[in-house]
Coordinates of C-alpha atoms in Angstrom, one line a residue:
M852 CA 93.5 36.8 101.1
S853 CA 89.8 37.0 100.3
Q854 CA 88.5 36.8 96.7
M855 CA 87.2 40.3 96.7
L856 CA 90.5 41.8 98.0
A857 CA 92.5 39.9 95.4
L858 CA 90.1 41.0 92.7
T859 CA 90.3 44.6 93.8
I860 CA 94.1 44.6 93.8
V861 CA 94.5 43.1 90.4
L862 CA 91.8 45.3 88.9
S863 CA 93.5 48.4 90.4
I864 CA 96.7 47.4 88.5
L865 CA 94.8 47.2 85.3
Y866 CA 93.3 50.6 85.9
I867 CA 96.7 52.1 86.8
G868 CA 98.0 50.8 83.5
D869 CA 95.2 52.5 81.7
I870 CA 95.9 55.8 83.5
V871 CA 99.6 55.7 82.6
A872 CA 98.8 54.8 79.0
T873 CA 96.3 57.7 78.7
R874 CA 98.6 60.3 80.4
T875 CA 101.5 59.3 78.2
K876 CA 99.4 59.0 75.1
A877 CA 100.4 55.3 74.8
W878 CA 104.2 56.0 74.8
I879 CA 104.1 53.8 77.9
P880 CA 101.6 51.0 77.1
S881 CA 99.2 49.8 79.8
V882 CA 100.3 46.2 79.3
F883 CA 103.9 47.2 80.1
V884 CA 102.9 49.0 83.3
C885 CA 100.7 46.2 84.4
A886 CA 103.5 43.6 83.8
V887 CA 105.9 45.6 85.9
L888 CA 103.4 46.1 88.8
F889 CA 102.5 42.4 88.8
L890 CA 106.2 41.4 88.8
V891 CA 106.8 43.7 91.8
G892 CA 103.7 42.3 93.5
Y893 CA 104.9 38.7 93.1
W894 CA 108.3 39.7 94.5
T895 CA 106.7 41.3 97.6
F896 CA 103.3 40.5 99.0
F897 CA 101.2 38.9 96.3
P898 CA 100.1 35.3 96.9
Q899 CA 101.4 33.2 94.0
D900 CA 97.8 32.3 93.1
I901 CA 96.3 35.8 93.4
V902 CA 94.7 35.7 90.0
S903 CA 93.1 32.3 90.7
I904 CA 91.9 33.7 94.1
A905 CA 90.4 36.6 92.2
G906 CA 88.4 34.1 90.2
I907 CA 90.3 33.8 86.9
G908 CA 91.7 30.3 86.9
P909 CA 92.9 28.3 83.9
V910 CA 89.5 26.9 83.1
V911 CA 87.9 30.4 83.0
A912 CA 90.8 31.8 81.0
T913 CA 90.4 29.0 78.4
M914 CA 86.7 29.7 78.1
L915 CA 87.4 33.4 77.5
M916 CA 90.1 32.7 75.0
Y917 CA 87.7 30.6 72.9
L918 CA 85.1 33.3 73.0
L919 CA 87.6 36.1 72.3
I920 CA 89.4 34.4 69.4
T921 CA 86.1 33.3 67.8
N922 CA 84.9 36.9 68.2
M923 CA 88.2 38.1 66.6
G924 CA 87.4 36.0 63.5
T925 CA 84.3 38.1 62.9
L926 CA 86.5 41.1 62.4
L927 CA 88.1 39.6 59.4
S928 CA 86.1 38.5 56.3
L929 CA 87.5 36.0 53.9
K930 CA 88.3 38.9 51.5
E931 CA 90.1 40.7 54.3
L932 CA 92.2 37.6 55.1
K933 CA 93.1 37.3 51.5
N934 CA 94.0 41.0 51.5
Q935 CA 96.3 40.4 54.5
W936 CA 98.7 38.1 52.7
K937 CA 101.4 40.7 53.0
A938 CA 101.0 40.7 56.8
I939 CA 101.4 36.9 56.7
V940 CA 104.6 37.1 54.6
I941 CA 106.0 39.8 56.9
S942 CA 105.2 37.9 60.0
L943 CA 106.9 34.8 58.7
S944 CA 109.9 36.9 57.6
G945 CA 110.2 38.3 61.1
I946 CA 110.3 34.7 62.5
L947 CA 112.9 33.7 59.9
G948 CA 114.9 36.7 61.1
I949 CA 114.8 35.4 64.7
I950 CA 115.9 31.9 63.6
A951 CA 118.7 33.3 61.4
I952 CA 120.2 35.6 64.0
L953 CA 120.0 33.3 66.9
F954 CA 121.4 30.3 65.0
T955 CA 124.3 32.4 63.8
I956 CA 125.3 35.2 66.2
G957 CA 123.5 33.6 69.1
T958 CA 125.3 30.4 68.9
M959 CA 128.6 32.3 68.8
I960 CA 127.8 33.7 72.2
F961 CA 125.9 30.9 73.9
D962 CA 125.6 27.2 73.3
L963 CA 123.3 25.7 70.6
K964 CA 120.8 24.2 73.0
T965 CA 120.2 27.6 74.7
M966 CA 119.2 29.0 71.3
I967 CA 117.1 26.0 70.5
V968 CA 115.1 26.5 73.7
A969 CA 114.9 30.3 73.2
I970 CA 113.5 30.4 69.6
P971 CA 110.0 28.9 70.0
P972 CA 109.0 31.0 73.1
L973 CA 110.4 34.1 71.4
V974 CA 108.1 33.4 68.4
G975 CA 105.2 33.6 70.8
G976 CA 102.9 31.3 72.5
V977 CA 102.7 29.8 76.0
V978 CA 102.2 26.4 74.5
A979 CA 105.6 26.6 72.8
A980 CA 107.2 27.8 76.0
L981 CA 105.7 24.9 77.9
V982 CA 106.7 22.3 75.3
M983 CA 110.3 23.6 75.3
S984 CA 110.4 23.8 79.1
E985 CA 109.2 20.2 79.5
G986 CA 111.6 19.0 76.8
A987 CA 114.5 20.7 78.5
A988 CA 113.6 19.3 81.8
A989 CA 113.3 15.8 80.3
A990 CA 116.8 16.3 78.9
G991 CA 118.2 17.2 82.3
L992 CA 118.6 20.9 81.4
D993 CA 117.0 22.4 84.4
D994 CA 118.2 26.0 83.9
L995 CA 116.9 25.9 80.3
A996 CA 113.6 24.6 81.5
V997 CA 113.2 27.7 83.6
F998 CA 114.7 29.8 80.8
A999 CA 111.9 28.8 78.3
I1000 CA 109.2 30.0 80.7
V1001 CA 111.0 33.2 81.8
I1002 CA 111.8 34.3 78.2
Y1003 CA 108.1 33.9 77.4
V1004 CA 106.9 36.1 80.3
I1005 CA 109.6 38.7 79.9
Q1006 CA 109.8 39.2 76.2
G1007 CA 106.8 41.5 76.1
F1008 CA 108.8 44.1 78.1
A1009 CA 110.8 44.7 74.9
G1010 CA 107.9 44.2 72.5
Y1011 CA 105.4 46.6 74.2
P1012 CA 107.2 49.9 74.1
I1013 CA 108.9 49.3 70.7
T1014 CA 105.6 48.4 69.1
S1015 CA 104.0 51.5 70.6
I1016 CA 106.7 53.7 69.2
V1017 CA 106.6 52.3 65.7
L1018 CA 102.8 52.2 65.6
K1019 CA 102.7 55.9 66.6
R1020 CA 105.0 56.7 63.7
E1021 CA 102.8 54.7 61.4
A1022 CA 99.7 56.5 62.6
K1023 CA 101.4 59.9 62.0
R1024 CA 102.3 58.8 58.5
L1025 CA 98.8 57.5 57.8
L1026 CA 97.1 60.7 59.1
K1027 CA 99.2 62.8 56.7
E1028 CA 98.4 60.5 53.8
H1029 CA 94.7 60.6 54.8
Q1030 CA 94.7 64.3 54.7
R1031 CA 96.1 64.2 51.2
G1032 CA 93.4 61.8 50.1
N1033 CA 95.7 58.9 49.6
V1034 CA 94.4 56.6 52.4
Q1035 CA 90.8 55.6 53.1
T1036 CA 89.1 53.5 55.7
I1037 CA 87.9 50.0 54.9
T1038 CA 84.4 51.2 55.3
Q1039 CA 84.9 53.9 52.7
A1040 CA 86.5 51.4 50.4
Q1041 CA 83.6 49.0 50.7
E1042 CA 80.8 51.6 50.2
E1043 CA 80.5 50.6 46.6
E1044 CA 79.8 47.0 47.6
P1045 CA 76.4 45.8 48.9
V1046 CA 76.3 45.7 52.6
P1047 CA 73.6 44.4 55.0
A1048 CA 71.0 46.9 55.9
S1049 CA 71.4 46.1 59.6
E1050 CA 74.5 45.3 61.6
Q1051 CA 72.4 44.1 64.5
Q1052 CA 71.1 40.8 63.0
P1053 CA 73.3 38.2 61.3
K1054 CA 72.2 37.2 57.9
L1055 CA 70.9 33.7 58.8
F1056 CA 68.7 35.2 61.6
S1057 CA 67.5 38.3 59.8
R1058 CA 63.9 37.1 60.0
I1059 CA 64.0 36.6 63.7
P1060 CA 62.7 39.6 65.7
A1061 CA 65.6 41.6 67.1
K1062 CA 64.2 41.2 70.6
Y1063 CA 65.0 37.5 70.5
N1064 CA 68.7 38.2 69.6
T1065 CA 69.5 38.6 73.2
E1066 CA 73.0 38.6 74.9
Y1067 CA 72.5 35.0 75.8
F1068 CA 71.8 34.1 72.2
K1069 CA 75.0 35.8 71.1
F1070 CA 77.0 34.0 73.7
F1071 CA 75.4 30.7 72.7
R1072 CA 76.3 31.1 69.0
L1073 CA 79.9 32.1 69.9
A1074 CA 80.2 29.1 72.2
L1075 CA 78.7 26.8 69.5
V1076 CA 81.3 28.0 66.9
G1077 CA 84.1 27.5 69.5
L1078 CA 82.7 24.0 70.2
L1079 CA 82.8 23.2 66.5
A1080 CA 86.4 24.4 66.3
Y1081 CA 87.4 22.3 69.3
G1082 CA 85.6 19.2 67.9
T1083 CA 87.3 19.6 64.6
S1084 CA 90.7 19.9 66.3
V1085 CA 90.0 16.6 68.2
A1086 CA 88.7 14.9 65.0
L1087 CA 91.9 15.9 63.1
A1088 CA 94.2 14.8 65.9
P1089 CA 94.9 11.3 64.7
I1090 CA 95.9 12.7 61.3
V1091 CA 97.4 16.1 62.0
T1092 CA 97.6 18.4 65.1
V1093 CA 95.8 21.7 64.6
N1094 CA 95.5 24.0 67.5
A1095 CA 91.8 24.5 68.4
L1096 CA 92.3 28.2 69.0
V1097 CA 93.6 28.5 65.4
L1098 CA 90.4 26.9 64.2
C1099 CA 88.4 29.3 66.4
L1100 CA 89.8 32.2 64.3
V1101 CA 89.0 30.4 61.1
F1102 CA 85.6 29.3 62.1
G1103 CA 84.8 32.8 63.4
V1104 CA 85.6 34.2 59.9
L1105 CA 83.5 31.5 58.2
A1106 CA 80.6 32.0 60.7
S1107 CA 80.6 35.7 60.1
T1108 CA 80.8 35.3 56.3
V1109 CA 77.8 32.9 56.1
G1110 CA 75.8 35.1 58.5
F1111 CA 75.7 32.8 61.6
L1112 CA 77.6 35.4 63.6
E1113 CA 77.3 39.2 63.4
R1114 CA 80.5 41.3 63.4
Q1115 CA 81.9 41.6 67.0
P1116 CA 79.2 39.7 68.8
L1117 CA 81.0 39.7 72.1
Q1118 CA 81.0 43.5 72.1
K1119 CA 77.2 43.5 71.3
A1120 CA 76.6 41.0 74.0
N1121 CA 78.3 43.4 76.5
G1122 CA 80.9 40.8 77.3
F1123 CA 84.1 42.0 75.6
G1124 CA 85.4 44.2 78.4
F1125 CA 85.1 41.4 81.0
A1126 CA 86.6 38.8 78.6
I1127 CA 89.7 41.0 77.9
M1128 CA 90.0 41.7 81.7
G1129 CA 90.0 38.0 82.5
L1130 CA 92.5 37.1 79.8
M1131 CA 94.9 39.9 80.6
L1132 CA 94.9 38.8 84.3
F1133 CA 95.7 35.2 83.3
I1134 CA 98.6 36.4 81.1
F1135 CA 100.1 38.4 83.9
D1136 CA 99.6 35.4 86.2
G1137 CA 102.5 33.8 84.3
L1138 CA 104.9 36.4 85.8
K1139 CA 104.8 34.5 89.1
Q1140 CA 107.3 32.1 87.6
A1141 CA 109.9 34.9 87.2
S1142 CA 111.5 35.0 90.7
P1143 CA 114.5 37.2 91.3
D1144 CA 116.8 34.1 91.6
M1145 CA 115.6 32.8 88.3
L1146 CA 116.2 36.1 86.5
L1147 CA 119.7 36.5 88.0
R1148 CA 120.7 33.0 86.7
I1149 CA 119.5 33.6 83.2
V1150 CA 119.5 37.4 82.8
V1151 CA 122.4 37.5 80.3
P1152 CA 121.1 34.9 77.8
L1153 CA 117.6 36.3 78.4
V1154 CA 118.5 39.9 77.5
V1155 CA 120.9 39.0 74.7
S1156 CA 118.4 36.6 73.1
I1157 CA 115.6 39.1 73.1
I1158 CA 117.9 41.9 71.7
L1159 CA 119.1 39.6 68.9
A1160 CA 115.5 38.5 68.1
V1161 CA 114.4 42.1 67.8
I1162 CA 117.3 42.9 65.5
G1163 CA 116.6 39.9 63.4
M1164 CA 112.9 40.8 63.1
Y1165 CA 113.7 44.4 62.2
I1166 CA 116.2 43.4 59.4
F1167 CA 114.0 40.7 57.8
S1168 CA 110.7 42.6 58.2
F1169 CA 112.4 45.7 56.7
I1170 CA 113.5 43.7 53.7
A1171 CA 110.0 42.1 53.3
G1172 CA 108.3 45.4 53.7
K1173 CA 110.5 47.0 51.0
L1174 CA 109.7 44.1 48.6
L1175 CA 106.0 44.2 49.4
K1176 CA 105.8 48.0 49.5
V1177 CA 104.7 48.1 53.1
S1178 CA 105.9 50.9 55.3
P1179 CA 108.9 49.9 57.5
N1180 CA 107.1 50.9 60.7
L1181 CA 104.0 48.8 60.0
A1182 CA 106.2 45.9 58.8
F1183 CA 108.3 46.0 62.0
A1184 CA 105.2 46.3 64.2
V1185 CA 103.6 43.2 62.5
S1186 CA 106.8 41.2 63.1
L1187 CA 107.0 42.3 66.7
T1188 CA 103.6 40.7 67.5
A1189 CA 105.6 37.5 67.8
L1190 CA 106.7 38.8 71.2
Y1191 CA 103.2 39.0 72.7
G1192 CA 100.4 38.1 70.4
F1193 CA 96.7 38.6 71.2
P1194 CA 95.2 40.5 73.1
A1195 CA 98.3 42.8 73.5
D1196 CA 98.4 43.4 69.8
Y1197 CA 94.7 44.5 69.9
I1198 CA 95.2 46.7 73.0
L1199 CA 98.4 48.3 71.8
T1200 CA 96.9 49.2 68.4
N1201 CA 93.8 50.7 70.0
E1202 CA 95.8 52.7 72.5
V1203 CA 97.9 54.2 69.8
V1204 CA 94.9 55.0 67.6
K1205 CA 93.1 56.7 70.5
S1206 CA 96.1 58.8 71.4
S1207 CA 96.8 59.8 67.8
T1208 CA 93.6 61.7 67.0
T1209 CA 90.3 62.6 68.6
D1210 CA 88.4 62.6 65.2
E1211 CA 86.3 59.4 65.0
K1212 CA 86.6 59.1 61.2
E1213 CA 90.4 59.4 61.5
R1214 CA 90.4 56.7 64.2
E1215 CA 88.3 54.4 62.0
M1216 CA 90.8 55.0 59.2
L1217 CA 93.8 54.2 61.4
L1218 CA 92.2 51.1 62.8
S1219 CA 91.2 49.8 59.4
N1220 CA 94.7 50.1 58.1
M1221 CA 96.7 49.0 61.2
L1222 CA 94.6 46.5 63.2
P1223 CA 93.9 43.7 60.6
P1224 CA 97.6 43.2 59.8
M1225 CA 98.6 43.3 63.5
L1226 CA 96.0 40.7 64.4
V1227 CA 96.9 38.4 61.5
G1228 CA 100.6 38.8 62.2
G1229 CA 100.0 37.8 65.8
F1230 CA 98.1 34.7 64.9
I1231 CA 100.6 33.6 62.3
S1232 CA 103.5 33.8 64.7
V1233 CA 102.1 33.2 68.2
T1234 CA 99.3 30.8 67.7
I1235 CA 100.5 28.8 64.7
T1236 CA 104.2 29.0 63.9
S1237 CA 105.5 28.9 67.5
V1238 CA 103.8 25.6 68.2
I1239 CA 105.1 24.1 64.9
L1240 CA 108.6 25.2 65.8
A1241 CA 108.4 23.9 69.3
G1242 CA 107.3 20.5 68.0
I1243 CA 110.4 20.4 65.7
F1244 CA 113.0 22.0 68.0
V1245 CA 112.1 19.9 71.1
S1246 CA 113.3 16.8 69.3
W1247 CA 116.8 18.4 68.9
L1248 CA 117.4 18.7 72.7

């Protein structure tokens, strides 16, 4: 298969996902549709390396991840991160729910090692799934080695539609509260504070003529911040293991706060759409591992584990939401980000917002209230906690 044919096929799938999401007003999320189509493709005529043939290999995907996560950091100021402490607590509560349910009810149905392997991938990241898969293989548990990968690539099938449903309910509630004057956008809430006169130039480069703040300069500064995050991760490695991508988020926040990066530089460099496209293709590339034979062998523990995890997240996030006075729908949505993380949390939230209203001010209000906790929740679970849990749990096999 030629590169351009492979690229055309995978891009057509992404577009079909967009069409379905638009036609159904996000009740059927685009990421869910794309995942189904990729799975069918791998089971029929797709080459196993179709995404790599199209040009999005692991090296390219890693580069895009560094740029995207650093860019994400610019969306959250230090003040906003402090304001999202409730989302952090709710996300951790959802993870605690997964652990509690699987270690109690789950171990009554399946053996303990199956649940040990299931938990870190259910909490999120591909790194956790790979750690548990390799650990299971080293322990001679071949089926569980496959189980760790498959549960990671399949869990989004539960997370996408449920998240879309609860976010649509939350958007409906927020719109009613907004009409009553009880909810404002972040922009409105910050109008009393001094803000930069221009969003085009970051503070440290305000004296540089705008014509020199080119797309390449924006990409360069993003890459430099990503490099600093990577270098810091390497420097800390002898003392403590800190994921470089976690540091990208932190460094993105700091770089935006001090004025080294403007808000959303990747969008302003006209590179955001391409970056999201590449990252989504790489994520769907993971579905090539889920062959029909694999799914048949592990379908029962797979389905039951995901159902139990969702139940655990709902119960514990509901309790945390009640205690913190956060709506049950938003609390549940934040905890559900453990099933997919970024960029699906970003895409799902935006799809729901666009389908909920055509008024730009209302869309801004919805995004300001829903997107930050969703992003923070996803990073707490997928990027940070899942890796920590994998490092602990793999020693129990």
